[in-house]
């Protein structure tokens, strides 16, 4: 009886080791795939053509980095990486909100100048003659 339980424990340990190796290989594969997928997002963030494309790609890159950090937390069995992932999520969200606000302000300013060119000419004229 003692020998059969010993054999079961050894086979369970061996099976557990095999499962851990399978998960480790799966984690590595997913990390490589996500790292490769970051490059098209980076190209879209730089190239554009529209501001909305850039914002979406920056947001997607932030999400993929968060997933990569979470996978590393599982792979390395480190709990503090989940905290880092949450902090990164908040920073990524705030950066997208700030970028959106900046681009909306630029768009509104260009639209206002296009609709009211006479106000723009008055402002430039006032500054050129030295008056404040």
PDB file of C-alpha atoms in Angstrom:
ATOM      1  CA  UNK A   1       0.000   0.000   0.000  1.00  0.00           C
ATOM      2  CA  UNK A   2       2.778   2.381   0.815  1.00  0.00           C
ATOM      3  CA  UNK A   3       4.542   1.657  -2.474  1.00  0.00           C
ATOM      4  CA  UNK A   4       1.437   2.342  -4.589  1.00  0.00           C
ATOM      5  CA  UNK A   5       0.861   5.685  -2.892  1.00  0.00           C
ATOM      6  CA  UNK A   6       4.531   6.529  -3.412  1.00  0.00           C
ATOM      7  CA  UNK A   7       4.181   5.707  -7.142  1.00  0.00           C
ATOM      8  CA  UNK A   8       1.073   7.898  -7.356  1.00  0.00           C
ATOM      9  CA  UNK A   9       2.889  10.799  -5.729  1.00  0.00           C
ATOM     10  CA  UNK A  10       5.835  10.414  -8.109  1.00  0.00           C
ATOM     11  CA  UNK A  11       3.572  10.251 -11.152  1.00  0.00           C
ATOM     12  CA  UNK A  12       1.626  13.293  -9.923  1.00  0.00           C
ATOM     13  CA  UNK A  13       4.862  15.228  -9.467  1.00  0.00           C
ATOM     14  CA  UNK A  14       6.011  14.169 -12.912  1.00  0.00           C
ATOM     15  CA  UNK A  15       2.654  15.101 -14.408  1.00  0.00           C
ATOM     16  CA  UNK A  16       2.722  18.434 -12.562  1.00  0.00           C
ATOM     17  CA  UNK A  17       6.178  19.148 -13.935  1.00  0.00           C
ATOM     18  CA  UNK A  18       5.046  18.327 -17.458  1.00  0.00           C
ATOM     19  CA  UNK A  19       2.026  20.608 -17.102  1.00  0.00           C
ATOM     20  CA  UNK A  20       4.240  23.394 -15.776  1.00  0.00           C
ATOM     21  CA  UNK A  21       6.556  23.009 -18.756  1.00  0.00           C
ATOM     22  CA  UNK A  22       3.592  23.096 -21.145  1.00  0.00           C
ATOM     23  CA  UNK A  23       2.280  26.270 -19.526  1.00  0.00           C
ATOM     24  CA  UNK A  24       5.752  27.801 -19.555  1.00  0.00           C
ATOM     25  CA  UNK A  25       6.086  27.123 -23.282  1.00  0.00           C
ATOM     26  CA  UNK A  26       2.585  28.487 -23.883  1.00  0.00           C
ATOM     27  CA  UNK A  27       3.408  31.676 -21.955  1.00  0.00           C
ATOM     28  CA  UNK A  28       6.620  32.182 -23.921  1.00  0.00           C
ATOM     29  CA  UNK A  29       4.773  31.661 -27.213  1.00  0.00           C
ATOM     30  CA  UNK A  30       2.068  34.165 -26.281  1.00  0.00           C
ATOM     31  CA  UNK A  31       4.664  36.723 -25.166  1.00  0.00           C
ATOM     32  CA  UNK A  32       6.515  36.410 -28.470  1.00  0.00           C
ATOM     33  CA  UNK A  33       3.277  36.765 -30.458  1.00  0.00           C
ATOM     34  CA  UNK A  34       2.279  39.862 -28.480  1.00  0.00           C
ATOM     35  CA  UNK A  35       5.753  41.374 -28.913  1.00  0.00           C
ATOM     36  CA  UNK A  36       5.519  40.865 -32.668  1.00  0.00           C
ATOM     37  CA  UNK A  37       2.017  42.384 -32.702  1.00  0.00           C
ATOM     38  CA  UNK A  38       3.327  45.524 -30.991  1.00  0.00           C
ATOM     39  CA  UNK A  39       5.305  46.517 -34.086  1.00  0.00           C
ATOM     40  CA  UNK A  40       2.310  47.023 -36.429  1.00  0.00           C
ATOM     41  CA  UNK A  41       0.641  49.062 -33.700  1.00  0.00           C
ATOM     42  CA  UNK A  42       3.768  51.186 -33.359  1.00  0.00           C
ATOM     43  CA  UNK A  43       3.865  51.724 -37.114  1.00  0.00           C
ATOM     44  CA  UNK A  44       0.197  52.758 -37.116  1.00  0.00           C
ATOM     45  CA  UNK A  45       0.815  55.128 -34.184  1.00  0.00           C
ATOM     46  CA  UNK A  46       3.638  56.862 -36.036  1.00  0.00           C
ATOM     47  CA  UNK A  47       2.262  56.723 -39.568  1.00  0.00           C
ATOM     48  CA  UNK A  48      -1.381  57.578 -38.969  1.00  0.00           C
ATOM     49  CA  UNK A  49      -3.038  58.670 -41.310  1.00  0.00           C
ATOM     50  CA  UNK A  50      -5.646  60.118 -38.952  1.00  0.00           C
ATOM     51  CA  UNK A  51      -5.444  61.136 -35.322  1.00  0.00           C
ATOM     52  CA  UNK A  52      -8.083  58.558 -34.387  1.00  0.00           C
ATOM     53  CA  UNK A  53      -5.848  55.803 -35.803  1.00  0.00           C
ATOM     54  CA  UNK A  54      -2.988  57.020 -33.675  1.00  0.00           C
ATOM     55  CA  UNK A  55      -5.082  57.144 -30.511  1.00  0.00           C
ATOM     56  CA  UNK A  56      -6.488  53.657 -31.043  1.00  0.00           C
ATOM     57  CA  UNK A  57      -3.055  52.204 -31.717  1.00  0.00           C
ATOM     58  CA  UNK A  58      -1.573  53.823 -28.597  1.00  0.00           C
ATOM     59  CA  UNK A  59      -4.461  52.437 -26.557  1.00  0.00           C
ATOM     60  CA  UNK A  60      -3.999  48.989 -28.099  1.00  0.00           C
ATOM     61  CA  UNK A  61      -0.280  49.014 -27.369  1.00  0.00           C
ATOM     62  CA  UNK A  62      -1.023  49.849 -23.747  1.00  0.00           C
ATOM     63  CA  UNK A  63      -3.492  46.989 -23.521  1.00  0.00           C
ATOM     64  CA  UNK A  64      -1.037  44.521 -25.048  1.00  0.00           C
ATOM     65  CA  UNK A  65       1.683  45.595 -22.631  1.00  0.00           C
ATOM     66  CA  UNK A  66      -0.735  45.051 -19.744  1.00  0.00           C
ATOM     67  CA  UNK A  67      -1.480  41.536 -21.009  1.00  0.00           C
ATOM     68  CA  UNK A  68       2.242  40.865 -21.315  1.00  0.00           C
ATOM     69  CA  UNK A  69       2.827  41.982 -17.727  1.00  0.00           C
ATOM     70  CA  UNK A  70      -0.053  39.776 -16.532  1.00  0.00           C
ATOM     71  CA  UNK A  71       1.391  36.767 -18.388  1.00  0.00           C
ATOM     72  CA  UNK A  72       4.780  37.454 -16.836  1.00  0.00           C
ATOM     73  CA  UNK A  73       3.100  37.540 -13.422  1.00  0.00           C
ATOM     74  CA  UNK A  74       1.678  34.075 -14.070  1.00  0.00           C
ATOM     75  CA  UNK A  75       4.860  32.710 -15.574  1.00  0.00           C
ATOM     76  CA  UNK A  76       7.164  33.979 -12.823  1.00  0.00           C
ATOM     77  CA  UNK A  77       4.581  33.469 -10.068  1.00  0.00           C
ATOM     78  CA  UNK A  78       5.121  37.016  -8.783  1.00  0.00           C
ATOM     79  CA  UNK A  79       2.136  38.840  -7.341  1.00  0.00           C
ATOM     80  CA  UNK A  80       3.643  42.308  -7.407  1.00  0.00           C
ATOM     81  CA  UNK A  81       3.580  42.278 -11.215  1.00  0.00           C
ATOM     82  CA  UNK A  82      -0.218  42.324 -11.082  1.00  0.00           C
ATOM     83  CA  UNK A  83      -0.004  45.559  -9.082  1.00  0.00           C
ATOM     84  CA  UNK A  84       2.333  46.998 -11.690  1.00  0.00           C
ATOM     85  CA  UNK A  85      -0.133  45.913 -14.371  1.00  0.00           C
ATOM     86  CA  UNK A  86      -2.964  47.776 -12.637  1.00  0.00           C
ATOM     87  CA  UNK A  87      -0.855  50.915 -12.260  1.00  0.00           C
ATOM     88  CA  UNK A  88       0.105  50.689 -15.926  1.00  0.00           C
ATOM     89  CA  UNK A  89      -3.584  50.380 -16.836  1.00  0.00           C
ATOM     90  CA  UNK A  90      -4.375  53.605 -15.010  1.00  0.00           C
ATOM     91  CA  UNK A  91      -1.455  55.438 -16.628  1.00  0.00           C
ATOM     92  CA  UNK A  92      -2.402  54.138 -20.070  1.00  0.00           C
ATOM     93  CA  UNK A  93      -6.001  55.265 -19.607  1.00  0.00           C
ATOM     94  CA  UNK A  94      -4.942  58.722 -18.468  1.00  0.00           C
ATOM     95  CA  UNK A  95      -2.526  59.113 -21.372  1.00  0.00           C
ATOM     96  CA  UNK A  96      -5.242  58.298 -23.905  1.00  0.00           C
ATOM     97  CA  UNK A  97      -7.629  60.743 -22.232  1.00  0.00           C
ATOM     98  CA  UNK A  98      -4.999  63.509 -22.214  1.00  0.00           C
ATOM     99  CA  UNK A  99      -4.036  62.882 -25.844  1.00  0.00           C
ATOM    100  CA  UNK A 100      -7.699  62.936 -26.834  1.00  0.00           C
ATOM    101  CA  UNK A 101      -8.224  66.219 -25.010  1.00  0.00           C
ATOM    102  CA  UNK A 102      -5.166  67.781 -26.653  1.00  0.00           C
ATOM    103  CA  UNK A 103      -6.186  66.688 -30.136  1.00  0.00           C
ATOM    104  CA  UNK A 104      -9.775  67.827 -29.624  1.00  0.00           C
ATOM    105  CA  UNK A 105      -8.455  71.249 -28.564  1.00  0.00           C
ATOM    106  CA  UNK A 106      -6.257  71.477 -31.658  1.00  0.00           C
ATOM    107  CA  UNK A 107      -9.177  70.459 -33.872  1.00  0.00           C
ATOM    108  CA  UNK A 108     -11.505  73.028 -32.292  1.00  0.00           C
ATOM    109  CA  UNK A 109      -8.883  75.772 -32.684  1.00  0.00           C
ATOM    110  CA  UNK A 110      -8.370  74.979 -36.384  1.00  0.00           C
ATOM    111  CA  UNK A 111     -12.111  74.867 -36.965  1.00  0.00           C
ATOM    112  CA  UNK A 112     -12.623  78.196 -35.201  1.00  0.00           C
ATOM    113  CA  UNK A 113      -9.881  79.820 -37.304  1.00  0.00           C
ATOM    114  CA  UNK A 114     -11.418  78.422 -40.485  1.00  0.00           C
ATOM    115  CA  UNK A 115     -14.888  79.727 -39.580  1.00  0.00           C
ATOM    116  CA  UNK A 116     -13.717  83.161 -38.356  1.00  0.00           C
ATOM    117  CA  UNK A 117     -10.668  84.289 -40.359  1.00  0.00           C
ATOM    118  CA  UNK A 118     -11.391  87.964 -39.642  1.00  0.00           C
ATOM    119  CA  UNK A 119     -10.781  87.480 -35.879  1.00  0.00           C
ATOM    120  CA  UNK A 120      -7.449  85.852 -36.636  1.00  0.00           C
ATOM    121  CA  UNK A 121      -6.415  88.800 -38.850  1.00  0.00           C
ATOM    122  CA  UNK A 122      -7.362  91.315 -36.129  1.00  0.00           C
ATOM    123  CA  UNK A 123      -5.305  89.459 -33.535  1.00  0.00           C
ATOM    124  CA  UNK A 124      -2.260  89.405 -35.805  1.00  0.00           C
ATOM    125  CA  UNK A 125      -2.686  93.069 -36.709  1.00  0.00           C
ATOM    126  CA  UNK A 126      -2.838  94.159 -33.087  1.00  0.00           C
ATOM    127  CA  UNK A 127       0.402  92.456 -32.242  1.00  0.00           C
ATOM    128  CA  UNK A 128       2.342  93.690 -35.308  1.00  0.00           C
ATOM    129  CA  UNK A 129       1.934  97.413 -34.528  1.00  0.00           C
ATOM    130  CA  UNK A 130       3.266  96.988 -31.010  1.00  0.00           C
ATOM    131  CA  UNK A 131      -0.047  97.519 -29.173  1.00  0.00           C
ATOM    132  CA  UNK A 132      -1.169  95.168 -26.477  1.00  0.00           C
TER     133      UNK A 132
END
